[in-house]
XYZ file of N, CA and C in Angstrom:
852
model
N 17.664 -23.206 -19.143
C 17.308 -23.606 -17.788
C 16.491 -22.484 -17.135
N 15.480 -22.881 -16.363
C 14.645 -21.902 -15.663
C 14.726 -22.162 -14.163
N 15.087 -21.132 -13.420
C 15.067 -21.174 -11.962
C 13.867 -20.364 -11.499
N 13.080 -20.902 -10.570
C 11.907 -20.151 -10.122
C 11.830 -20.114 -8.603
N 11.200 -19.050 -8.105
C 10.896 -18.906 -6.678
C 9.473 -18.382 -6.574
N 8.607 -19.174 -5.983
C 7.237 -18.731 -5.737
C 7.182 -17.994 -4.394
N 6.312 -17.023 -4.312
C 6.122 -16.264 -3.074
C 7.440 -15.670 -2.581
N 8.180 -15.079 -3.487
C 9.465 -14.490 -3.108
C 9.289 -13.409 -2.047
N 8.291 -12.566 -2.240
C 8.038 -11.476 -1.300
C 6.635 -10.949 -1.545
N 6.225 -10.002 -0.729
C 4.966 -9.277 -0.922
C 5.292 -7.797 -1.024
N 4.756 -7.143 -2.045
C 4.902 -5.695 -2.182
C 3.659 -5.039 -1.585
N 3.840 -4.259 -0.536
C 2.770 -3.438 0.045
C 3.049 -1.995 -0.349
N 2.119 -1.383 -1.066
C 2.359 -0.028 -1.567
C 1.018 0.632 -1.866
N 1.055 1.906 -2.193
C -0.130 2.596 -2.697
C 0.178 3.148 -4.086
N -0.884 3.457 -4.828
C -0.678 4.052 -6.140
C -1.817 5.005 -6.467
N -1.552 5.897 -7.403
C -2.536 6.872 -7.841
C -3.252 6.350 -9.079
N -4.580 6.383 -9.027
C -5.427 5.897 -10.111
C -6.374 7.019 -10.528
N -6.378 7.414 -11.789
C -7.261 8.508 -12.222
C -8.739 8.233 -11.989
N -9.131 6.978 -11.918
C -10.534 6.664 -11.668
C -10.838 6.582 -10.176
N -10.047 5.854 -9.418
C -10.378 5.529 -8.026
C -9.619 6.343 -6.990
N -8.678 7.154 -7.414
C -7.951 7.998 -6.481
C -6.699 7.326 -5.947
N -6.533 7.371 -4.627
C -5.391 6.756 -3.956
C -5.782 5.366 -3.479
N -5.009 4.358 -3.880
C -5.345 2.973 -3.558
C -4.184 2.287 -2.864
N -4.472 1.515 -1.819
C -3.496 0.626 -1.229
C -3.569 -0.729 -1.917
N -2.425 -1.393 -2.050
C -2.388 -2.674 -2.753
C -1.316 -3.570 -2.152
N -1.517 -4.872 -2.283
C -0.531 -5.885 -1.878
C -0.435 -6.923 -2.985
N 0.762 -7.088 -3.542
C 0.996 -8.079 -4.579
C 2.014 -9.104 -4.091
N 1.681 -10.377 -4.257
C 2.641 -11.453 -4.057
C 3.520 -11.526 -5.304
N 4.810 -11.761 -5.106
C 5.758 -11.755 -6.222
C 6.330 -13.151 -6.438
N 6.167 -13.671 -7.659
C 6.863 -14.873 -8.121
C 7.929 -14.444 -9.125
N 9.023 -15.176 -9.180
C 10.105 -14.797 -10.082
C 10.639 -16.016 -10.814
N 11.035 -15.800 -12.061
C 11.735 -16.800 -12.865
C 12.996 -16.180 -13.443
N 14.086 -16.962 -13.430
C 15.330 -16.560 -14.058
C 15.666 -17.583 -15.136
N 15.813 -17.112 -16.380
C 16.134 -17.977 -17.507
C 17.603 -17.765 -17.869
N 18.348 -18.843 -17.986
C 19.743 -18.692 -18.370
C 20.528 -19.972 -18.279
N 21.819 -19.836 -18.474
C 22.716 -20.972 -18.396
C 23.265 -21.145 -16.991
N 23.979 -22.238 -16.783
C 24.560 -22.520 -15.478
C 25.891 -21.792 -15.322
N 26.162 -21.348 -14.103
C 27.429 -20.686 -13.827
C 28.466 -21.707 -13.372
N 29.588 -21.242 -12.844
C 30.679 -22.137 -12.447
C 30.304 -23.055 -11.293
N 29.225 -22.693 -10.571
C 28.757 -23.535 -9.456
C 27.607 -24.436 -9.879
N 27.358 -24.526 -11.203
C 26.273 -25.343 -11.760
C 24.889 -24.845 -11.329
N 24.757 -23.546 -11.188
C 23.491 -22.922 -10.848
C 23.208 -21.778 -11.816
N 21.908 -21.481 -12.007
C 21.555 -20.235 -12.690
C 21.866 -19.067 -11.752
N 21.445 -19.189 -10.511
C 21.793 -18.230 -9.460
C 21.453 -18.880 -8.129
N 22.333 -18.755 -7.180
C 22.108 -19.334 -5.859
C 20.806 -18.776 -5.272
N 19.959 -19.659 -4.711
C 18.696 -19.205 -4.136
C 18.910 -18.122 -3.087
N 19.987 -18.220 -2.324
C 20.255 -17.199 -1.309
C 20.448 -15.833 -1.958
N 21.108 -15.810 -3.130
C 21.310 -14.547 -3.839
C 20.010 -14.051 -4.461
N 19.187 -14.974 -4.948
C 17.880 -14.572 -5.492
C 17.084 -13.828 -4.425
N 17.011 -14.455 -3.253
C 16.202 -13.869 -2.192
C 16.798 -12.573 -1.674
N 18.116 -12.544 -1.573
C 18.756 -11.351 -1.023
C 18.790 -10.214 -2.040
N 19.288 -10.505 -3.242
C 19.481 -9.445 -4.230
C 18.160 -8.942 -4.802
N 17.304 -9.866 -5.259
C 16.085 -9.437 -5.936
C 15.073 -8.880 -4.946
N 14.907 -9.523 -3.803
C 13.974 -8.989 -2.808
C 14.424 -7.610 -2.332
N 15.710 -7.448 -2.106
C 16.220 -6.153 -1.675
C 15.945 -5.079 -2.718
N 16.115 -5.427 -3.986
C 15.863 -4.464 -5.064
C 14.387 -4.093 -5.134
N 13.498 -5.086 -5.007
C 12.061 -4.813 -5.020
C 11.678 -3.895 -3.864
N 12.200 -4.206 -2.672
C 11.902 -3.366 -1.510
C 12.353 -1.930 -1.744
N 13.508 -1.764 -2.334
C 14.044 -0.426 -2.566
C 13.267 0.334 -3.638
N 12.793 -0.388 -4.655
C 12.139 0.271 -5.788
C 10.679 0.625 -5.530
N 9.919 -0.289 -4.900
C 8.459 -0.111 -4.856
C 7.846 -0.286 -3.467
N 8.359 -1.221 -2.677
C 7.678 -1.573 -1.434
C 7.554 -0.379 -0.494
N 6.355 -0.209 0.071
C 6.038 0.877 1.000
C 6.278 2.254 0.379
N 6.064 2.338 -0.930
C 6.148 3.610 -1.637
C 4.791 3.963 -2.237
N 4.711 5.177 -2.756
C 3.564 5.616 -3.551
C 3.983 5.604 -5.012
N 3.365 4.737 -5.796
C 3.656 4.646 -7.227
C 2.668 5.520 -7.996
N 3.156 6.185 -9.029
C 2.239 6.998 -9.835
C 2.561 6.832 -11.318
N 1.518 6.885 -12.173
C 1.711 6.709 -13.618
C 2.210 8.008 -14.241
N 3.487 8.080 -14.479
C 4.120 9.336 -14.879
C 3.636 9.847 -16.232
N 3.059 8.972 -17.063
C 2.648 9.379 -18.411
C 1.176 9.769 -18.501
N 0.450 9.744 -17.391
C -0.976 10.089 -17.447
C -1.157 11.591 -17.251
N -2.043 12.159 -18.057
C -2.239 13.614 -18.035
C -2.901 14.110 -16.751
N -3.528 13.225 -15.980
C -4.183 13.644 -14.735
C -3.193 13.825 -13.592
N -1.936 13.429 -13.809
C -0.897 13.493 -12.781
C 0.034 14.664 -13.065
N 0.364 15.415 -12.026
C 1.431 16.407 -12.130
C 2.374 16.226 -10.957
N 3.635 16.565 -11.173
C 4.630 16.441 -10.113
C 5.664 17.540 -10.254
N 6.215 17.941 -9.101
C 7.335 18.866 -9.113
C 8.134 18.687 -7.835
N 9.405 19.072 -7.904
C 10.302 18.953 -6.770
C 10.433 20.306 -6.076
N 10.498 20.258 -4.754
C 10.780 21.439 -3.936
C 11.896 21.034 -2.984
N 13.128 21.198 -3.425
C 14.251 20.683 -2.654
C 14.241 19.168 -2.676
N 14.252 18.552 -1.487
C 14.219 17.094 -1.398
C 12.800 16.546 -1.369
N 11.817 17.419 -1.442
C 10.403 17.020 -1.399
C 9.826 16.947 -2.800
N 9.046 15.896 -3.056
C 8.314 15.794 -4.307
C 6.834 15.982 -4.018
N 6.203 16.841 -4.799
C 4.786 17.147 -4.633
C 4.023 16.561 -5.810
N 3.051 15.713 -5.520
C 2.235 15.073 -6.540
C 0.805 15.566 -6.451
N 0.150 15.685 -7.591
C -1.260 16.051 -7.631
C -1.970 15.163 -8.650
N -3.105 14.632 -8.248
C -3.934 13.803 -9.122
C -5.337 14.381 -9.146
N -5.849 14.644 -10.342
C -7.246 15.025 -10.496
C -8.014 13.781 -10.902
N -8.566 13.088 -9.901
C -9.240 11.822 -10.161
C -10.739 12.024 -10.285
N -11.438 10.955 -10.645
C -12.890 11.019 -10.723
C -13.526 11.187 -9.352
N -12.767 10.929 -8.290
C -13.263 11.108 -6.923
C -12.888 12.464 -6.350
N -12.111 13.259 -7.084
C -11.660 14.551 -6.608
C -10.144 14.625 -6.598
N -9.630 15.750 -6.118
C -8.197 15.984 -6.161
C -7.482 15.351 -4.968
N -6.352 14.712 -5.270
C -5.469 14.148 -4.258
C -4.120 14.836 -4.399
N -3.606 15.373 -3.280
C -2.284 15.988 -3.259
C -1.429 15.306 -2.190
N -0.168 15.086 -2.526
C 0.738 14.420 -1.592
C 2.117 15.058 -1.719
N 2.719 15.372 -0.576
C 4.086 15.875 -0.537
C 4.883 15.007 0.424
N 5.976 14.447 -0.066
C 6.813 13.551 0.725
C 8.257 13.698 0.279
N 9.204 13.244 1.099
C 10.564 13.087 0.569
C 10.517 12.255 -0.704
N 11.311 12.637 -1.693
C 11.204 12.014 -3.017
C 11.378 10.503 -2.971
N 12.135 9.990 -2.020
C 12.345 8.545 -1.923
C 11.075 7.781 -1.592
N 10.040 8.476 -1.136
C 8.785 7.813 -0.786
C 7.890 7.582 -1.995
N 8.287 8.105 -3.165
C 7.495 7.973 -4.382
C 8.291 7.216 -5.440
N 7.583 6.613 -6.380
C 8.241 5.995 -7.525
C 7.406 6.262 -8.775
N 8.049 6.811 -9.786
C 7.389 7.111 -11.054
C 7.433 5.881 -11.947
N 6.265 5.409 -12.366
C 6.169 4.274 -13.281
C 5.964 4.835 -14.687
N 6.851 4.524 -15.641
C 6.756 5.110 -16.981
C 5.641 4.476 -17.807
N 4.403 4.781 -17.420
C 3.224 4.213 -18.064
C 2.056 5.158 -17.799
N 0.924 4.876 -18.457
C -0.253 5.715 -18.218
C -1.178 5.145 -17.149
N -0.809 3.989 -16.567
C -1.519 3.467 -15.409
C -0.604 2.532 -14.638
N -0.885 2.419 -13.358
C -0.144 1.501 -12.502
C -0.978 0.248 -12.327
N -0.454 -0.867 -12.781
C -1.126 -2.148 -12.605
C -0.069 -3.246 -12.622
N -0.522 -4.506 -12.586
C 0.429 -5.612 -12.562
C 1.368 -5.575 -13.755
N 0.847 -5.231 -14.930
C 1.655 -5.244 -16.143
C 2.731 -4.175 -16.126
N 2.357 -2.934 -15.824
C 3.343 -1.848 -15.846
C 4.361 -1.997 -14.725
N 3.937 -2.481 -13.561
C 4.882 -2.694 -12.467
C 5.849 -3.831 -12.779
N 5.333 -4.898 -13.387
C 6.184 -6.022 -13.760
C 7.269 -5.577 -14.733
N 6.879 -4.848 -15.764
C 7.844 -4.375 -16.751
C 8.876 -3.455 -16.105
N 8.409 -2.564 -15.229
C 9.321 -1.648 -14.538
C 10.346 -2.415 -13.706
N 9.890 -3.391 -12.935
C 10.806 -4.159 -12.092
C 11.804 -4.960 -12.924
N 11.322 -5.569 -13.995
C 12.224 -6.348 -14.848
C 13.306 -5.452 -15.452
N 12.927 -4.278 -15.911
C 13.902 -3.376 -16.522
C 14.913 -2.854 -15.512
N 14.465 -2.617 -14.286
C 15.351 -2.062 -13.269
C 16.282 -3.109 -12.656
N 15.809 -4.349 -12.512
C 16.561 -5.358 -11.761
C 17.429 -6.247 -12.644
N 17.033 -6.465 -13.889
C 17.816 -7.337 -14.774
C 19.292 -6.927 -14.852
N 19.649 -5.636 -14.947
C 21.071 -5.264 -15.024
C 21.872 -5.610 -13.766
N 21.196 -5.908 -12.663
C 21.890 -6.246 -11.422
C 22.336 -7.702 -11.378
N 21.840 -8.518 -12.325
C 22.078 -9.956 -12.288
C 23.310 -10.343 -13.107
N 23.911 -11.480 -12.803
C 25.095 -11.918 -13.562
C 24.763 -12.204 -15.026
N 25.801 -12.227 -15.852
C 25.616 -12.329 -17.305
C 24.954 -13.625 -17.742
N 25.094 -14.704 -16.969
C 24.503 -15.972 -17.406
C 22.978 -15.971 -17.304
N 22.401 -14.985 -16.561
C 20.941 -14.850 -16.481
C 20.488 -14.037 -17.692
N 19.853 -14.711 -18.634
C 19.490 -14.068 -19.894
C 18.141 -13.351 -19.840
N 17.243 -13.820 -18.972
C 15.907 -13.219 -18.897
C 15.397 -13.299 -17.464
N 14.761 -12.220 -17.025
C 14.157 -12.144 -15.698
C 12.671 -11.890 -15.866
N 11.841 -12.738 -15.260
C 10.399 -12.605 -15.374
C 9.775 -12.551 -13.983
N 8.849 -11.625 -13.800
C 8.085 -11.532 -12.562
C 6.615 -11.810 -12.853
N 5.939 -12.363 -11.875
C 4.481 -12.420 -11.865
C 4.030 -11.756 -10.573
N 3.231 -10.710 -10.700
C 2.648 -10.035 -9.541
C 1.185 -10.435 -9.463
N 0.749 -10.863 -8.283
C -0.627 -11.339 -8.152
C -1.176 -10.994 -6.771
N -2.449 -10.634 -6.715
C -3.076 -10.427 -5.409
C -3.335 -11.760 -4.722
N -3.464 -11.715 -3.428
C -3.820 -12.912 -2.669
C -5.202 -13.385 -3.088
N -5.364 -14.687 -3.236
C -6.688 -15.224 -3.523
C -7.548 -15.067 -2.274
N -8.639 -14.326 -2.415
C -9.484 -14.038 -1.257
C -10.888 -14.553 -1.516
N -11.281 -15.552 -0.756
C -12.641 -16.065 -0.862
C -13.636 -15.253 -0.035
N -13.097 -14.444 0.864
C -13.952 -13.648 1.735
C -13.973 -12.186 1.333
N -13.960 -11.317 2.336
C -14.098 -9.877 2.124
C -12.740 -9.200 2.296
N -12.506 -8.151 1.521
C -11.258 -7.403 1.636
C -11.497 -5.957 1.228
N -10.570 -5.103 1.620
C -10.633 -3.682 1.258
C -9.216 -3.201 0.956
N -9.136 -2.093 0.221
C -7.865 -1.433 -0.069
C -7.752 -0.210 0.832
N -6.673 -0.099 1.577
C -6.506 1.112 2.381
C -5.081 1.642 2.300
N -4.968 2.965 2.460
C -3.683 3.644 2.521
C -3.592 4.368 3.856
N -2.364 4.556 4.314
C -2.159 5.224 5.596
C -0.692 5.581 5.735
N -0.341 6.164 6.887
C 1.041 6.442 7.239
C 1.194 6.335 8.746
N 2.358 5.904 9.191
C 2.619 5.711 10.621
C 3.813 6.581 11.008
N 3.537 7.781 11.493
C 4.606 8.744 11.740
C 5.587 8.279 12.820
N 5.157 7.404 13.718
C 6.030 6.956 14.809
C 6.931 5.794 14.403
N 6.719 5.254 13.227
C 7.487 4.086 12.776
C 8.889 4.525 12.359
N 9.892 3.712 12.688
C 11.261 4.083 12.335
C 11.692 3.533 10.977
N 10.786 2.820 10.290
C 11.071 2.306 8.957
C 10.195 2.973 7.920
N 9.988 2.306 6.796
C 9.273 2.918 5.679
C 7.762 3.011 5.881
N 7.231 2.383 6.939
C 5.799 2.535 7.233
C 5.439 3.974 7.598
N 6.443 4.784 7.919
C 6.180 6.191 8.256
C 5.703 6.993 7.043
N 5.915 6.468 5.844
C 5.518 7.205 4.638
C 4.008 7.383 4.605
N 3.549 8.588 4.327
C 2.159 8.966 4.549
C 1.185 8.336 3.555
N 1.686 7.812 2.464
C 0.803 7.199 1.457
C 1.387 5.875 0.996
N 1.304 4.878 1.860
C 1.563 3.506 1.455
C 0.367 2.693 1.927
N 0.203 1.479 1.420
C -1.020 0.783 1.788
C -1.002 -0.705 1.524
N -2.194 -1.265 1.583
C -2.361 -2.707 1.566
C -3.722 -3.082 0.976
N -3.798 -4.284 0.433
C -5.077 -4.945 0.159
C -5.250 -5.965 1.290
N -6.307 -5.828 2.067
C -6.407 -6.604 3.306
C -7.750 -7.295 3.439
N -7.689 -8.573 3.789
C -8.915 -9.294 4.116
C -9.313 -9.001 5.553
N -10.574 -9.319 5.869
C -11.071 -9.102 7.223
C -12.055 -10.211 7.575
N -12.041 -10.592 8.840
C -12.974 -11.598 9.355
C -13.567 -11.048 10.655
N -14.870 -10.860 10.658
C -15.562 -10.361 11.846
C -16.503 -11.440 12.353
N -16.343 -11.776 13.628
C -17.177 -12.792 14.276
C -18.073 -12.109 15.312
N -19.341 -12.448 15.267
C -20.305 -11.956 16.258
C -20.821 -13.169 17.027
N -20.621 -13.163 18.341
C -20.987 -14.318 19.176
C -20.379 -15.612 18.609
N -19.083 -15.509 18.233
C -18.299 -16.658 17.757
C -18.750 -17.209 16.406
N -19.595 -16.482 15.694
C -20.038 -16.886 14.366
C -19.557 -15.867 13.336
N -18.914 -16.363 12.268
C -18.482 -15.457 11.209
C -19.698 -14.738 10.636
N -19.613 -13.416 10.533
C -20.762 -12.609 10.119
C -20.542 -12.015 8.732
N -21.078 -12.634 7.679
C -20.970 -12.046 6.340
C -21.548 -10.630 6.281
N -22.613 -10.384 7.018
C -23.244 -9.053 7.006
C -22.273 -7.980 7.502
N -21.591 -8.238 8.605
C -20.671 -7.243 9.157
C -19.391 -7.142 8.331
N -18.937 -8.250 7.794
C -17.780 -8.176 6.900
C -18.104 -7.338 5.663
N -19.274 -7.537 5.105
C -19.696 -6.750 3.946
C -19.812 -5.280 4.306
N -20.395 -5.002 5.460
C -20.540 -3.615 5.907
C -19.180 -2.932 5.990
N -18.205 -3.628 6.599
C -16.927 -2.953 6.820
C -16.116 -2.810 5.541
N -16.182 -3.780 4.667
C -15.443 -3.644 3.416
C -16.047 -2.562 2.523
N -17.357 -2.390 2.577
C -17.968 -1.293 1.825
C -17.616 0.050 2.457
N -17.563 0.091 3.765
C -17.210 1.328 4.467
C -15.778 1.756 4.135
N -14.894 0.772 3.968
C -13.492 1.084 3.739
C -13.052 0.755 2.314
N -13.943 0.837 1.365
C -13.560 0.659 -0.032
C -12.640 1.802 -0.460
N -11.437 1.477 -0.897
C -10.480 2.467 -1.427
C -10.336 3.651 -0.473
N -10.055 3.387 0.793
C -10.079 4.401 1.831
C -8.675 4.883 2.173
N -8.585 6.124 2.643
C -7.390 6.604 3.334
C -7.743 6.720 4.803
N -6.936 6.088 5.665
C -7.170 6.117 7.093
C -6.211 7.116 7.723
N -6.775 8.213 8.218
C -5.971 9.268 8.805
C -6.132 9.310 10.313
N -5.043 9.571 11.023
C -5.087 9.692 12.474
C -5.513 11.105 12.848
N -6.442 11.216 13.789
C -7.029 12.512 14.135
C -5.969 13.539 14.523
N -4.954 13.126 15.281
C -3.959 14.091 15.741
C -3.074 14.611 14.613
N -3.109 13.966 13.443
C -2.323 14.427 12.299
C -3.110 15.366 11.388
N -4.401 15.543 11.658
C -5.221 16.407 10.808
C -4.886 17.870 11.068
N -4.767 18.640 9.995
C -4.432 20.059 10.093
C -5.338 20.850 9.164
N -5.255 22.165 9.275
C -5.914 23.055 8.328
C -5.048 23.209 7.085
N -5.669 23.520 5.964
C -4.925 23.655 4.712
C -3.789 24.667 4.839
N -4.027 25.750 5.587
C -3.018 26.800 5.720
C -1.776 26.330 6.464
N -1.872 25.219 7.197
C -0.727 24.696 7.938
C 0.185 23.849 7.070
N -0.236 23.550 5.845
C 0.586 22.743 4.940
C 1.550 23.641 4.164
N 2.765 23.197 4.002
C 3.786 23.979 3.327
C 3.728 23.845 1.820
N 3.378 22.634 1.327
C 3.495 22.371 -0.107
C 2.161 22.175 -0.820
N 1.070 21.995 -0.094
C -0.210 21.687 -0.720
C -1.052 22.939 -0.898
N -1.896 22.896 -1.924
C -2.796 24.007 -2.216
C -4.150 23.778 -1.536
N -4.828 24.836 -1.092
C -6.165 24.662 -0.511
C -7.121 24.049 -1.523
N -8.023 23.202 -1.048
C -9.058 22.624 -1.899
C -10.284 22.355 -1.044
N -11.455 22.521 -1.654
C -12.713 22.407 -0.915
C -13.035 20.958 -0.584
N -13.814 20.786 0.494
C -14.352 19.467 0.875
C -13.263 18.408 0.975
N -12.166 18.779 1.617
C -11.032 17.875 1.739
C -10.518 17.839 3.170
N -9.862 16.736 3.504
C -9.129 16.621 4.752
C -7.639 16.768 4.450
N -6.942 17.469 5.335
C -5.503 17.658 5.218
C -4.823 17.016 6.423
N -3.697 16.354 6.155
C -2.905 15.733 7.213
C -1.441 16.112 7.004
N -0.749 16.315 8.124
C 0.669 16.667 8.049
C 1.376 16.141 9.285
N 2.582 15.594 9.089
C 3.388 15.207 10.245
C 4.862 15.133 9.864
N 5.688 15.210 10.910
C 7.122 15.003 10.742
C 7.481 13.633 11.284
N 8.252 12.891 10.504
C 8.723 11.561 10.872
C 10.236 11.532 10.677
N 10.890 10.444 11.067
C 12.350 10.398 10.911
C 12.848 10.680 9.492
N 12.080 10.326 8.464
C 12.520 10.555 7.079
C 12.231 11.980 6.600
N 11.447 12.757 7.354
C 11.164 14.128 6.943
C 9.704 14.497 7.148
N 9.299 15.573 6.476
C 7.921 16.050 6.571
C 7.060 15.395 5.502
N 5.825 15.087 5.873
C 4.857 14.469 4.971
C 3.546 15.238 5.045
N 2.891 15.407 3.889
C 1.590 16.069 3.821
C 0.701 15.335 2.820
N -0.608 15.358 3.079
C -1.552 14.756 2.134
C -2.900 15.455 2.265
N -3.581 15.596 1.146
C -4.935 16.138 1.114
C -5.784 15.263 0.211
N -6.971 14.895 0.704
C -7.879 14.040 -0.058
C -9.311 14.505 0.150
N -10.218 14.173 -0.801
C -11.636 14.471 -0.592
C -12.147 13.816 0.682
N -13.077 14.485 1.348
C -13.651 13.971 2.595
C -14.184 12.555 2.404
N -14.808 12.294 1.261
C -15.387 10.975 0.999
C -14.334 9.894 0.812
N -13.078 10.277 0.673
C -11.971 9.348 0.437
C -11.288 8.942 1.748
N -11.743 9.512 2.877
C -11.043 9.343 4.148
C -11.970 8.826 5.240
N -11.361 8.172 6.216
C -11.976 8.005 7.522
C -10.926 8.412 8.553
N -11.317 9.286 9.452
C -10.410 9.761 10.483
C -10.648 8.936 11.738
N -9.573 8.348 12.259
C -9.683 7.472 13.425
C -8.953 8.108 14.599
N -9.397 7.817 15.839
C -8.815 8.453 17.019
C -7.585 7.725 17.549
N -6.841 7.085 16.672
C -5.725 6.248 17.096
C -4.711 6.185 15.969
N -3.553 5.614 16.255
C -2.615 5.300 15.186
C -3.242 4.243 14.277
N -2.739 4.158 13.054
C -3.347 3.229 12.089
C -2.525 1.954 11.931
N -1.876 1.524 13.009
C -1.291 0.188 13.012
C -2.419 -0.830 12.917
N -2.114 -2.036 12.461
C -3.167 -3.036 12.322
C -3.738 -3.413 13.687
N -2.912 -3.343 14.739
C -3.426 -3.617 16.083
C -4.499 -2.608 16.474
N -4.194 -1.321 16.237
C -5.156 -0.272 16.591
C -6.395 -0.325 15.706
N -6.217 -0.662 14.436
C -7.366 -0.731 13.538
C -8.296 -1.874 13.911
N -7.726 -3.028 14.280
C -8.560 -4.149 14.714
C -9.372 -3.752 15.947
N -8.738 -3.081 16.888
C -9.431 -2.643 18.099
C -10.482 -1.582 17.786
N -10.150 -0.677 16.859
C -11.097 0.368 16.454
C -12.350 -0.239 15.822
N -12.165 -1.224 14.946
C -13.308 -1.888 14.317
C -14.167 -2.568 15.372
N -13.536 -3.303 16.278
C -14.277 -4.024 17.314
C -15.058 -3.062 18.203
N -14.420 -1.981 18.618
C -15.093 -1.022 19.500
C -16.209 -0.271 18.777
N -15.991 0.032 17.497
C -17.028 0.713 16.725
C -18.246 -0.188 16.565
N -18.016 -1.462 16.279
C -19.131 -2.403 16.171
C -19.867 -2.540 17.499
N -19.117 -2.581 18.571
C -19.736 -2.698 19.891
C -20.639 -1.512 20.187
N -20.222 -0.321 19.773
C -21.030 0.877 19.992
C -22.265 0.891 19.098
N -22.145 0.362 17.879
C -23.277 0.343 16.951
C -24.304 -0.726 17.310
N -23.810 -1.871 17.754
C -24.670 -3.024 17.989
C -24.037 -3.892 19.085
N -24.349 -3.636 20.351
C -23.696 -4.355 21.452
C -23.794 -5.876 21.287
N -22.643 -6.517 21.358
C -22.543 -7.973 21.218
C -21.111 -8.357 21.550
N -20.798 -9.646 21.468
C -19.432 -10.128 21.627
C -18.796 -10.238 20.252
N -17.688 -9.539 20.049
C -17.048 -9.487 18.733
C -15.608 -9.987 18.796
N -15.219 -10.616 17.704
C -13.820 -10.934 17.437
C -13.511 -10.406 16.038
N -12.488 -9.576 15.940
C -12.108 -8.979 14.659
C -10.705 -9.448 14.295
N -10.597 -10.097 13.143
C -9.301 -10.515 12.600
C -9.002 -9.584 11.426
N -8.120 -8.635 11.659
C -7.776 -7.649 10.632
C -6.394 -7.973 10.073
N -6.278 -7.929 8.769
C -5.011 -8.226 8.111
C -4.348 -6.939 7.640
N -3.013 -6.969 7.611
C -2.230 -5.902 7.007
C -1.504 -6.510 5.811
N -2.166 -6.474 4.662
C -1.606 -7.132 3.499
C -1.826 -8.634 3.563
N -0.767 -9.417 3.303
C -0.870 -10.861 3.153
C -0.237 -11.578 4.361
N -1.026 -12.428 5.024
C -0.468 -13.337 5.993
C -0.046 -12.762 7.318
N -0.414 -11.531 7.615
C -0.072 -10.948 8.901
C -1.185 -9.998 9.327
N -1.352 -9.833 10.624
C -2.419 -8.977 11.090
C -2.547 -9.006 12.600
N -3.750 -8.691 13.075
C -3.986 -8.622 14.505
C -5.412 -9.041 14.792
N -5.649 -9.509 16.031
C -6.964 -9.940 16.479
C -7.358 -9.111 17.701
N -8.572 -8.584 17.660
C -9.085 -7.795 18.773
C -10.464 -8.319 19.169
N -10.808 -8.124 20.428
C -12.096 -8.575 20.975
C -12.824 -7.391 21.616
N -14.128 -7.456 21.562
C -14.951 -6.447 22.242
C -16.240 -7.107 22.709
């Protein structure tokens, strides 16, 4: 017997890629449970599927920074409760220091749908009752007919896991100029924010102000304290855009609208998404 749940949850996270650097991603999760029926004539109660498996996914990967622990371009070390990661990517060096709970090591040489699926299946299957013989996940990006970009960020004022300095999303965007959808402006913005880290200006520091990161040329450094602890990140200048606001989706939508207004005065509507199915609308 096979029990399935489509669209069980969405994983919003970032990961380290030796080619592209730091990437934000959003995967929709489908799940299948193969097994026999239990005493209630079920493979597993849907309420338990949603509660147990979604909770496990959130704890393991969601709003974390995943890194391929077996790739030679990655190094990591612990300093007390802080884990320091370094990636020498084709775009330059990326360094991140966070409480260890903000990171997850994937036992593979790259982070992708396949390695994440295998990791989740191995970690979550032991949590299920004995009648569940096999657990299968499908991780998939949202089907996007329009424009989208990958971004990473951190929200130091957030009281949940969004405070982590390197988590992210794959996000679509819709920009309207004079009430008409503008492919030109959507293309412009997605190219501008291809594989971007969005840093808040007030969080930018000098390299010497960081406790765990090493100085590196042509880089931006960010540091802040949040409820979960201290966070630091350093990335190549070309990998970042520094914004004069928090990087909530509300502020980002407003930032895009105001930036467009300054570049080319007109009436704008910006529909910015934060991952799948949620976002904010701003006007200028």
